[in-house]
Amino acid sequence: MRPLIATVDLAAIRHNHAVAKRCAPGRQSFAVVKANAYGHGAREVVSTLHDEADGFAVACLEEAAEVRGMHGTARILLLEGCFEPDEYRVAAQLGLDVVLRDDAQAEALLASDPHKPLAVWLKLDSGMHRLGFTPQALRAWHARLQDAAQVAELNLISHFACADERGHPLTEQQVEMFLDLLDLDFNQRSLANSAAILTIPAAHMDWVRPGILLYGATPFADLGAHELGLRPAMTLEAELIGVREVERGASVGYGADWIAERPTRLGTVCCGYADGYPRHAPAGTPVLVNGKRVPLVGRVSMDLLTVDLSDHPDIVVGAKVELWGAGLPVDEVAQAAGTVGYELLSKVTARVRRRYRGH
């Protein structure tokens, strides 16, 4: 069996959810479990938070159906709403909360017969400029929907663009735009993502939406997960499956674009971009081998990557390798690779075995 495994600490996920609840006392939480719970396993995360979270947030109907199969009573928020008119009936059968993000979705809802009314969340485009209604359009739809037979509850939701950059002026503008609509009658309101839960109490509203913080990674460039009191949930572990010596001037990997500047002791690790490790990670990206930091060298290939062991002659084949996790923050690896922890965690592929502890 290939020695590569993603160990997921479910106790860490419970701990991180508790951090979110402590930051937003009295608020309810939609635990965000889209994209297979950011690569951690939706089934296991929902089971772990079954009695902790007030609800769960997903991207699409298929994800919602999976969550409903594991939790019969939790509120489930469909973040992107319905893509086809007949999905409203399915959403009603599953008892979902449905986001409306544009005129077409709202018209489709009014033309539908879901058999029972839905909890509807009107999405405000408060500055992300990706999806959602303008304030004027949202006011018009609020008037049309508040007495519609298809609507059981009318709520307000929006999403921050820059809450991960502390002090960004757009964040305050988004909060103000959201608050300006609260003269309308809404049953529930939701604005705060992970970054806002941790640092913007004014955005907590009725429901918070913890996402990346649940998995022990930071939403901030200047604040680490440990500083925020978060515990990493996933440790991606492999083994050293080859060690060799090369002379000064030898190249390593595809493209031969890394050249040894000294006699070098190389180690080969059974993890590559087909497992979710970033192909674009540059030489120097940190890897832990037997608890010691060593630099990545050469290009990451589909199934393998190479590290420089020259300063550690005691490390041999079979040594334990941590690509990220409890000893090496995923955010540090992501920063070295020019990306974010969200991407690395969610891209760990299905061929990587998952092991769960802390049930």
GROMACS .gro file of C-alpha atoms in nm:
model
  359
    1MET     CA    1   0.000   0.000   0.000
    2ARG     CA    2   0.138   0.340  -0.101
    3PRO     CA    3   0.269   0.516   0.210
    4LEU     CA    4   0.071   0.838   0.182
    5ILE     CA    5  -0.213   0.923   0.417
    6ALA     CA    6  -0.412   1.227   0.529
    7THR     CA    7  -0.482   1.198   0.900
    8VAL     CA    8  -0.780   1.407   1.010
    9ASP     CA    9  -0.814   1.500   1.375
   10LEU     CA   10  -1.187   1.527   1.442
   11ALA     CA   11  -1.126   1.654   1.795
   12ALA     CA   12  -0.942   1.949   1.642
   13ILE     CA   13  -1.246   2.028   1.427
   14ARG     CA   14  -1.469   2.026   1.735
   15HIS     CA   15  -1.219   2.249   1.914
   16ASN     CA   16  -1.207   2.495   1.623
   17HIS     CA   17  -1.586   2.509   1.602
   18ALA     CA   18  -1.594   2.588   1.974
   19VAL     CA   19  -1.349   2.875   1.909
   20ALA     CA   20  -1.594   3.017   1.654
   21LYS     CA   21  -1.883   2.988   1.898
   22ARG     CA   22  -1.684   3.159   2.173
   23CYS     CA   23  -1.599   3.444   1.936
   24ALA     CA   24  -1.967   3.491   1.848
   25PRO     CA   25  -2.160   3.413   2.166
   26GLY     CA   26  -2.532   3.370   2.125
   27ARG     CA   27  -2.508   3.338   1.746
   28GLN     CA   28  -2.594   3.029   1.549
   29SER     CA   29  -2.343   2.868   1.315
   30PHE     CA   30  -2.360   2.724   0.967
   31ALA     CA   31  -2.051   2.501   0.958
   32VAL     CA   32  -1.924   2.520   0.600
   33VAL     CA   33  -1.876   2.167   0.464
   34LYS     CA   34  -1.876   2.233   0.088
   35ALA     CA   35  -1.609   2.070  -0.130
   36ASN     CA   36  -1.609   1.753   0.082
   37ALA     CA   37  -1.552   1.965   0.393
   38TYR     CA   38  -1.248   2.133   0.236
   39GLY     CA   39  -1.103   1.790   0.162
   40HIS     CA   40  -1.149   1.654   0.515
   41GLY     CA   41  -1.454   1.435   0.442
   42ALA     CA   42  -1.806   1.577   0.464
   43ARG     CA   43  -1.951   1.261   0.615
   44GLU     CA   44  -1.702   1.254   0.900
   45VAL     CA   45  -1.711   1.629   0.967
   46VAL     CA   46  -2.092   1.644   0.974
   47SER     CA   47  -2.100   1.345   1.209
   48THR     CA   48  -1.841   1.512   1.431
   49LEU     CA   49  -2.035   1.840   1.447
   50HIS     CA   50  -2.378   1.670   1.454
   51ASP     CA   51  -2.459   1.803   1.800
   52GLU     CA   52  -2.232   2.109   1.789
   53ALA     CA   53  -2.326   2.307   1.478
   54ASP     CA   54  -2.670   2.462   1.433
   55GLY     CA   55  -2.656   2.404   1.060
   56PHE     CA   56  -2.431   2.331   0.764
   57ALA     CA   57  -2.352   2.526   0.448
   58VAL     CA   58  -2.291   2.364   0.110
   59ALA     CA   59  -2.245   2.478  -0.250
   60CYS     CA   60  -2.489   2.258  -0.440
   61LEU     CA   61  -2.788   2.029  -0.413
   62GLU     CA   62  -2.579   1.712  -0.432
   63GLU     CA   63  -2.376   1.819  -0.130
   64ALA     CA   64  -2.695   1.916   0.053
   65ALA     CA   65  -2.850   1.572  -0.007
   66GLU     CA   66  -2.540   1.405   0.136
   67VAL     CA   67  -2.554   1.620   0.450
   68ARG     CA   68  -2.927   1.564   0.493
   69GLY     CA   69  -2.865   1.189   0.479
   70MET     CA   70  -2.642   1.228   0.785
   71HIS     CA   71  -2.848   1.485   0.977
   72GLY     CA   72  -3.225   1.483   0.964
   73THR     CA   73  -3.294   1.809   1.145
   74ALA     CA   74  -3.009   2.058   1.098
   75ARG     CA   75  -3.062   2.362   0.881
   76ILE     CA   76  -2.871   2.325   0.555
   77LEU     CA   77  -2.787   2.640   0.361
   78LEU     CA   78  -2.758   2.608  -0.017
   79LEU     CA   79  -2.503   2.882  -0.081
   80GLU     CA   80  -2.531   2.899  -0.461
   81GLY     CA   81  -2.903   2.830  -0.465
   82CYS     CA   82  -3.089   2.623  -0.723
   83PHE     CA   83  -2.959   2.594  -1.078
   84GLU     CA   84  -3.275   2.448  -1.235
   85PRO     CA   85  -3.641   2.536  -1.163
   86ASP     CA   86  -3.730   2.181  -1.062
   87GLU     CA   87  -3.460   2.187  -0.795
   88TYR     CA   88  -3.684   2.399  -0.572
   89ARG     CA   89  -3.912   2.101  -0.516
   90VAL     CA   90  -3.612   1.886  -0.422
   91ALA     CA   91  -3.485   2.162  -0.193
   92ALA     CA   92  -3.823   2.170  -0.020
   93GLN     CA   93  -3.825   1.792   0.019
   94LEU     CA   94  -3.482   1.808   0.178
   95GLY     CA   95  -3.585   2.100   0.398
   96LEU     CA   96  -3.310   2.332   0.277
   97ASP     CA   97  -3.247   2.701   0.324
   98VAL     CA   98  -3.205   2.842  -0.028
   99VAL     CA   99  -3.003   3.145  -0.138
  100LEU     CA  100  -3.143   3.364  -0.416
  101ARG     CA  101  -2.861   3.545  -0.595
  102ASP     CA  102  -3.019   3.694  -0.910
  103ASP     CA  103  -3.342   3.777  -1.090
  104ALA     CA  104  -3.353   3.445  -1.275
  105GLN     CA  105  -3.340   3.243  -0.954
  106ALA     CA  106  -3.605   3.456  -0.789
  107GLU     CA  107  -3.838   3.437  -1.090
  108ALA     CA  108  -3.788   3.059  -1.104
  109LEU     CA  109  -3.884   3.032  -0.738
  110LEU     CA  110  -4.205   3.232  -0.794
  111ALA     CA  111  -4.291   3.011  -1.093
  112SER     CA  112  -4.228   2.691  -0.898
  113ASP     CA  113  -4.452   2.473  -0.685
  114PRO     CA  114  -4.222   2.330  -0.416
  115HIS     CA  115  -4.526   2.186  -0.225
  116LYS     CA  116  -4.407   2.351   0.094
  117PRO     CA  117  -4.258   2.697   0.142
  118LEU     CA  118  -3.883   2.748   0.174
  119ALA     CA  119  -3.655   2.950   0.399
  120VAL     CA  120  -3.510   3.197   0.147
  121TRP     CA  121  -3.191   3.401   0.184
  122LEU     CA  122  -3.165   3.708  -0.039
  123LYS     CA  123  -2.800   3.760  -0.128
  124LEU     CA  124  -2.674   4.116  -0.123
  125ASP     CA  125  -2.377   4.208  -0.340
  126SER     CA  126  -2.220   4.435  -0.081
  127GLY     CA  127  -1.887   4.470  -0.260
  128MET     CA  128  -1.762   4.128  -0.369
  129HIS     CA  129  -1.917   4.187  -0.715
  130ARG     CA  130  -1.943   3.818  -0.785
  131LEU     CA  131  -2.305   3.722  -0.715
  132GLY     CA  132  -2.601   3.888  -0.549
  133PHE     CA  133  -2.851   4.171  -0.581
  134THR     CA  134  -2.780   4.541  -0.566
  135PRO     CA  135  -2.941   4.709  -0.264
  136GLN     CA  136  -3.214   4.855  -0.488
  137ALA     CA  137  -3.292   4.521  -0.653
  138LEU     CA  138  -3.291   4.346  -0.317
  139ARG     CA  139  -3.547   4.590  -0.179
  140ALA     CA  140  -3.769   4.525  -0.480
  141TRP     CA  141  -3.743   4.148  -0.442
  142HIS     CA  142  -3.807   4.170  -0.069
  143ALA     CA  143  -4.139   4.341  -0.148
  144ARG     CA  144  -4.231   4.075  -0.405
  145LEU     CA  145  -4.131   3.776  -0.195
  146GLN     CA  146  -4.240   3.861   0.156
  147ASP     CA  147  -4.594   3.734   0.100
  148ALA     CA  148  -4.518   3.473  -0.169
  149ALA     CA  149  -4.662   3.127  -0.113
  150GLN     CA  150  -4.322   2.972  -0.187
  151VAL     CA  151  -4.152   3.160   0.098
  152ALA     CA  152  -4.170   3.054   0.460
  153GLU     CA  153  -3.896   3.282   0.586
  154LEU     CA  154  -3.712   3.573   0.426
  155ASN     CA  155  -3.351   3.626   0.532
  156LEU     CA  156  -3.051   3.841   0.432
  157ILE     CA  157  -2.701   3.718   0.350
  158SER     CA  158  -2.383   3.863   0.204
  159HIS     CA  159  -2.013   3.775   0.176
  160PHE     CA  160  -1.696   3.968   0.252
  161ALA     CA  161  -1.430   4.031  -0.010
  162CYS     CA  162  -1.142   4.146   0.210
  163ALA     CA  163  -1.216   4.048   0.570
  164ASP     CA  164  -0.891   3.849   0.565
  165GLU     CA  165  -0.701   4.180   0.526
  166ARG     CA  166  -0.747   4.345   0.860
  167GLY     CA  167  -0.842   4.712   0.836
  168HIS     CA  168  -0.930   4.701   0.465
  169PRO     CA  169  -1.169   4.991   0.394
  170LEU     CA  170  -1.401   4.777   0.179
  171THR     CA  171  -1.494   4.566   0.481
  172GLU     CA  172  -1.642   4.859   0.669
  173GLN     CA  173  -1.828   4.965   0.355
  174GLN     CA  174  -1.976   4.616   0.321
  175VAL     CA  175  -2.094   4.613   0.681
  176GLU     CA  176  -2.256   4.953   0.635
  177MET     CA  177  -2.432   4.846   0.314
  178PHE     CA  178  -2.564   4.537   0.492
  179LEU     CA  179  -2.685   4.738   0.792
  180ASP     CA  180  -2.858   4.989   0.562
  181LEU     CA  181  -3.099   4.716   0.456
  182LEU     CA  182  -3.204   4.618   0.806
  183ASP     CA  183  -3.498   4.858   0.802
  184LEU     CA  184  -3.657   4.575   0.602
  185ASP     CA  185  -3.817   4.287   0.789
  186PHE     CA  186  -3.583   3.986   0.780
  187ASN     CA  187  -3.621   3.676   0.994
  188GLN     CA  188  -3.248   3.596   1.002
  189ARG     CA  189  -2.924   3.765   0.889
  190SER     CA  190  -2.580   3.622   0.806
  191LEU     CA  191  -2.261   3.803   0.708
  192ALA     CA  192  -1.957   3.673   0.898
  193ASN     CA  193  -1.714   3.426   0.740
  194SER     CA  194  -1.414   3.285   0.933
  195ALA     CA  195  -1.214   3.609   0.924
  196ALA     CA  196  -1.509   3.818   1.039
  197ILE     CA  197  -1.600   3.571   1.314
  198LEU     CA  198  -1.251   3.612   1.456
  199THR     CA  199  -1.207   3.989   1.422
  200ILE     CA  200  -1.530   4.176   1.333
  201PRO     CA  201  -1.795   4.138   1.606
  202ALA     CA  202  -2.021   4.392   1.431
  203ALA     CA  203  -2.062   4.141   1.147
  204HIS     CA  204  -2.179   3.846   1.357
  205MET     CA  205  -2.553   3.908   1.308
  206ASP     CA  206  -2.775   3.599   1.371
  207TRP     CA  207  -2.577   3.327   1.190
  208VAL     CA  208  -2.202   3.299   1.142
  209ARG     CA  209  -2.042   3.080   0.875
  210PRO     CA  210  -1.715   2.923   0.996
  211GLY     CA  211  -1.526   2.769   0.706
  212ILE     CA  212  -1.146   2.755   0.690
  213LEU     CA  213  -1.112   2.810   1.064
  214LEU     CA  214  -1.293   2.480   1.128
  215TYR     CA  215  -1.005   2.300   0.964
  216GLY     CA  216  -0.733   2.474   1.163
  217ALA     CA  217  -0.596   2.703   0.893
  218THR     CA  218  -0.589   3.081   0.909
  219PRO     CA  219  -0.784   3.320   0.687
  220PHE     CA  220  -0.520   3.588   0.751
  221ALA     CA  221  -0.181   3.650   0.594
  222ASP     CA  222  -0.046   3.813   0.910
  223LEU     CA  223  -0.197   3.591   1.182
  224GLY     CA  224  -0.116   3.223   1.211
  225ALA     CA  225  -0.361   2.953   1.313
  226HIS     CA  226  -0.174   2.893   1.639
  227GLU     CA  227  -0.202   3.262   1.733
  228LEU     CA  228  -0.578   3.236   1.676
  229GLY     CA  229  -0.610   2.935   1.904
  230LEU     CA  230  -0.686   2.697   1.617
  231ARG     CA  231  -0.565   2.339   1.586
  232PRO     CA  232  -0.472   2.191   1.245
  233ALA     CA  233  -0.718   1.920   1.147
  234MET     CA  234  -0.528   1.752   0.861
  235THR     CA  235  -0.175   1.614   0.859
  236LEU     CA  236  -0.058   1.492   0.518
  237GLU     CA  237   0.206   1.225   0.578
  238ALA     CA  238   0.424   1.017   0.350
  239GLU     CA  239   0.751   0.826   0.360
  240LEU     CA  240   1.092   0.867   0.206
  241ILE     CA  241   1.111   0.594  -0.059
  242GLY     CA  242   1.452   0.671  -0.209
  243VAL     CA  243   1.784   0.834  -0.118
  244ARG     CA  244   2.075   0.904  -0.357
  245GLU     CA  245   2.390   1.111  -0.384
  246VAL     CA  246   2.453   1.338  -0.683
  247GLU     CA  247   2.754   1.545  -0.779
  248ARG     CA  248   2.770   1.922  -0.806
  249GLY     CA  249   2.614   2.026  -1.137
  250ALA     CA  250   2.363   1.738  -1.150
  251SER     CA  251   2.003   1.828  -1.230
  252VAL     CA  252   1.691   1.707  -1.052
  253GLY     CA  253   1.346   1.637  -1.191
  254TYR     CA  254   1.154   1.729  -1.504
  255GLY     CA  255   1.296   2.013  -1.706
  256ALA     CA  256   1.632   1.979  -1.529
  257ASP     CA  257   1.577   2.329  -1.395
  258TRP     CA  258   1.723   2.268  -1.048
  259ILE     CA  259   2.098   2.221  -1.049
  260ALA     CA  260   2.297   2.101  -0.747
  261GLU     CA  261   2.544   2.366  -0.634
  262ARG     CA  262   2.733   2.114  -0.421
  263PRO     CA  263   2.747   1.736  -0.380
  264THR     CA  264   2.389   1.673  -0.270
  265ARG     CA  265   2.203   1.400  -0.088
  266LEU     CA  266   1.854   1.373  -0.233
  267GLY     CA  267   1.543   1.212  -0.091
  268THR     CA  268   1.238   1.105  -0.291
  269VAL     CA  269   0.892   1.133  -0.132
  270CYS     CA  270   0.583   0.945  -0.254
  271CYS     CA  271   0.359   1.247  -0.297
  272GLY     CA  272   0.293   1.457  -0.605
  273TYR     CA  273   0.045   1.684  -0.774
  274ALA     CA  274  -0.196   1.395  -0.844
  275ASP     CA  275  -0.228   1.369  -0.466
  276GLY     CA  276  -0.296   1.740  -0.427
  277TYR     CA  277   0.050   1.873  -0.353
  278PRO     CA  278   0.095   2.197  -0.552
  279ARG     CA  279   0.288   2.140  -0.874
  280HIS     CA  280   0.399   2.503  -0.873
  281ALA     CA  281   0.566   2.479  -0.529
  282PRO     CA  282   0.915   2.627  -0.581
  283ALA     CA  283   1.249   2.497  -0.466
  284GLY     CA  284   1.291   2.581  -0.099
  285THR     CA  285   0.932   2.503   0.000
  286PRO     CA  286   0.962   2.342   0.346
  287VAL     CA  287   0.902   1.972   0.408
  288LEU     CA  288   0.942   1.791   0.741
  289VAL     CA  289   1.143   1.467   0.735
  290ASN     CA  290   1.176   1.294   1.072
  291GLY     CA  291   1.074   1.627   1.224
  292LYS     CA  292   1.354   1.819   1.050
  293ARG     CA  293   1.290   2.091   0.795
  294VAL     CA  294   1.437   2.027   0.454
  295PRO     CA  295   1.384   2.215   0.126
  296LEU     CA  296   1.196   2.091  -0.179
  297VAL     CA  297   1.415   2.074  -0.491
  298GLY     CA  298   1.323   2.028  -0.857
  299ARG     CA  299   0.975   2.021  -1.002
  300VAL     CA  300   0.694   1.839  -0.826
  301SER     CA  301   0.587   1.548  -1.048
  302MET     CA  302   0.260   1.359  -1.062
  303ASP     CA  303   0.343   1.102  -0.795
  304LEU     CA  304   0.673   1.213  -0.641
  305LEU     CA  305   0.870   1.507  -0.511
  306THR     CA  306   1.234   1.548  -0.412
  307VAL     CA  307   1.398   1.710  -0.111
  308ASP     CA  308   1.756   1.804  -0.019
  309LEU     CA  309   1.886   1.591   0.270
  310SER     CA  310   2.248   1.709   0.251
  311ASP     CA  311   2.246   1.853   0.605
  312HIS     CA  312   2.094   1.536   0.753
  313PRO     CA  313   2.309   1.229   0.678
  314ASP     CA  314   2.119   1.030   0.941
  315ILE     CA  315   1.789   1.036   0.745
  316VAL     CA  316   1.735   0.714   0.551
  317VAL     CA  317   1.470   0.539   0.339
  318GLY     CA  318   1.151   0.486   0.539
  319ALA     CA  319   1.177   0.816   0.725
  320LYS     CA  320   0.846   0.982   0.807
  321VAL     CA  321   0.759   1.284   0.595
  322GLU     CA  322   0.506   1.555   0.682
  323LEU     CA  323   0.396   1.767   0.387
  324TRP     CA  324   0.179   1.981   0.617
  325GLY     CA  325  -0.006   1.940   0.943
  326ALA     CA  326   0.063   1.950   1.313
  327GLY     CA  327   0.435   2.016   1.268
  328LEU     CA  328   0.426   2.230   0.953
  329PRO     CA  329   0.132   2.469   0.905
  330VAL     CA  330  -0.049   2.425   0.574
  331ASP     CA  331  -0.056   2.804   0.546
  332GLU     CA  332   0.325   2.817   0.544
  333VAL     CA  333   0.343   2.564   0.262
  334ALA     CA  334   0.071   2.753   0.075
  335GLN     CA  335   0.250   3.085   0.114
  336ALA     CA  336   0.572   2.933  -0.023
  337ALA     CA  337   0.373   2.802  -0.321
  338GLY     CA  338   0.199   3.135  -0.382
  339THR     CA  339  -0.147   3.012  -0.287
  340VAL     CA  340  -0.370   2.970   0.020
  341GLY     CA  341  -0.434   2.689   0.263
  342TYR     CA  342  -0.792   2.659   0.136
  343GLU     CA  343  -0.666   2.535  -0.200
  344LEU     CA  344  -0.416   2.284  -0.065
  345LEU     CA  345  -0.663   2.125   0.176
  346SER     CA  346  -0.950   2.104  -0.071
  347LYS     CA  347  -0.730   1.960  -0.346
  348VAL     CA  348  -0.612   1.651  -0.158
  349THR     CA  349  -0.737   1.387  -0.400
  350ALA     CA  350  -0.944   1.075  -0.350
  351ARG     CA  351  -0.650   0.840  -0.398
  352VAL     CA  352  -0.497   0.969  -0.073
  353ARG     CA  353  -0.622   0.749   0.209
  354ARG     CA  354  -0.792   0.929   0.495
  355ARG     CA  355  -0.748   0.817   0.853
  356TYR     CA  356  -0.967   0.965   1.125
  357ARG     CA  357  -0.888   1.003   1.492
  358GLY     CA  358  -1.040   1.193   1.783
  359HIS     CA  359  -1.391   1.052   1.730
   0.00000   0.00000   0.00000
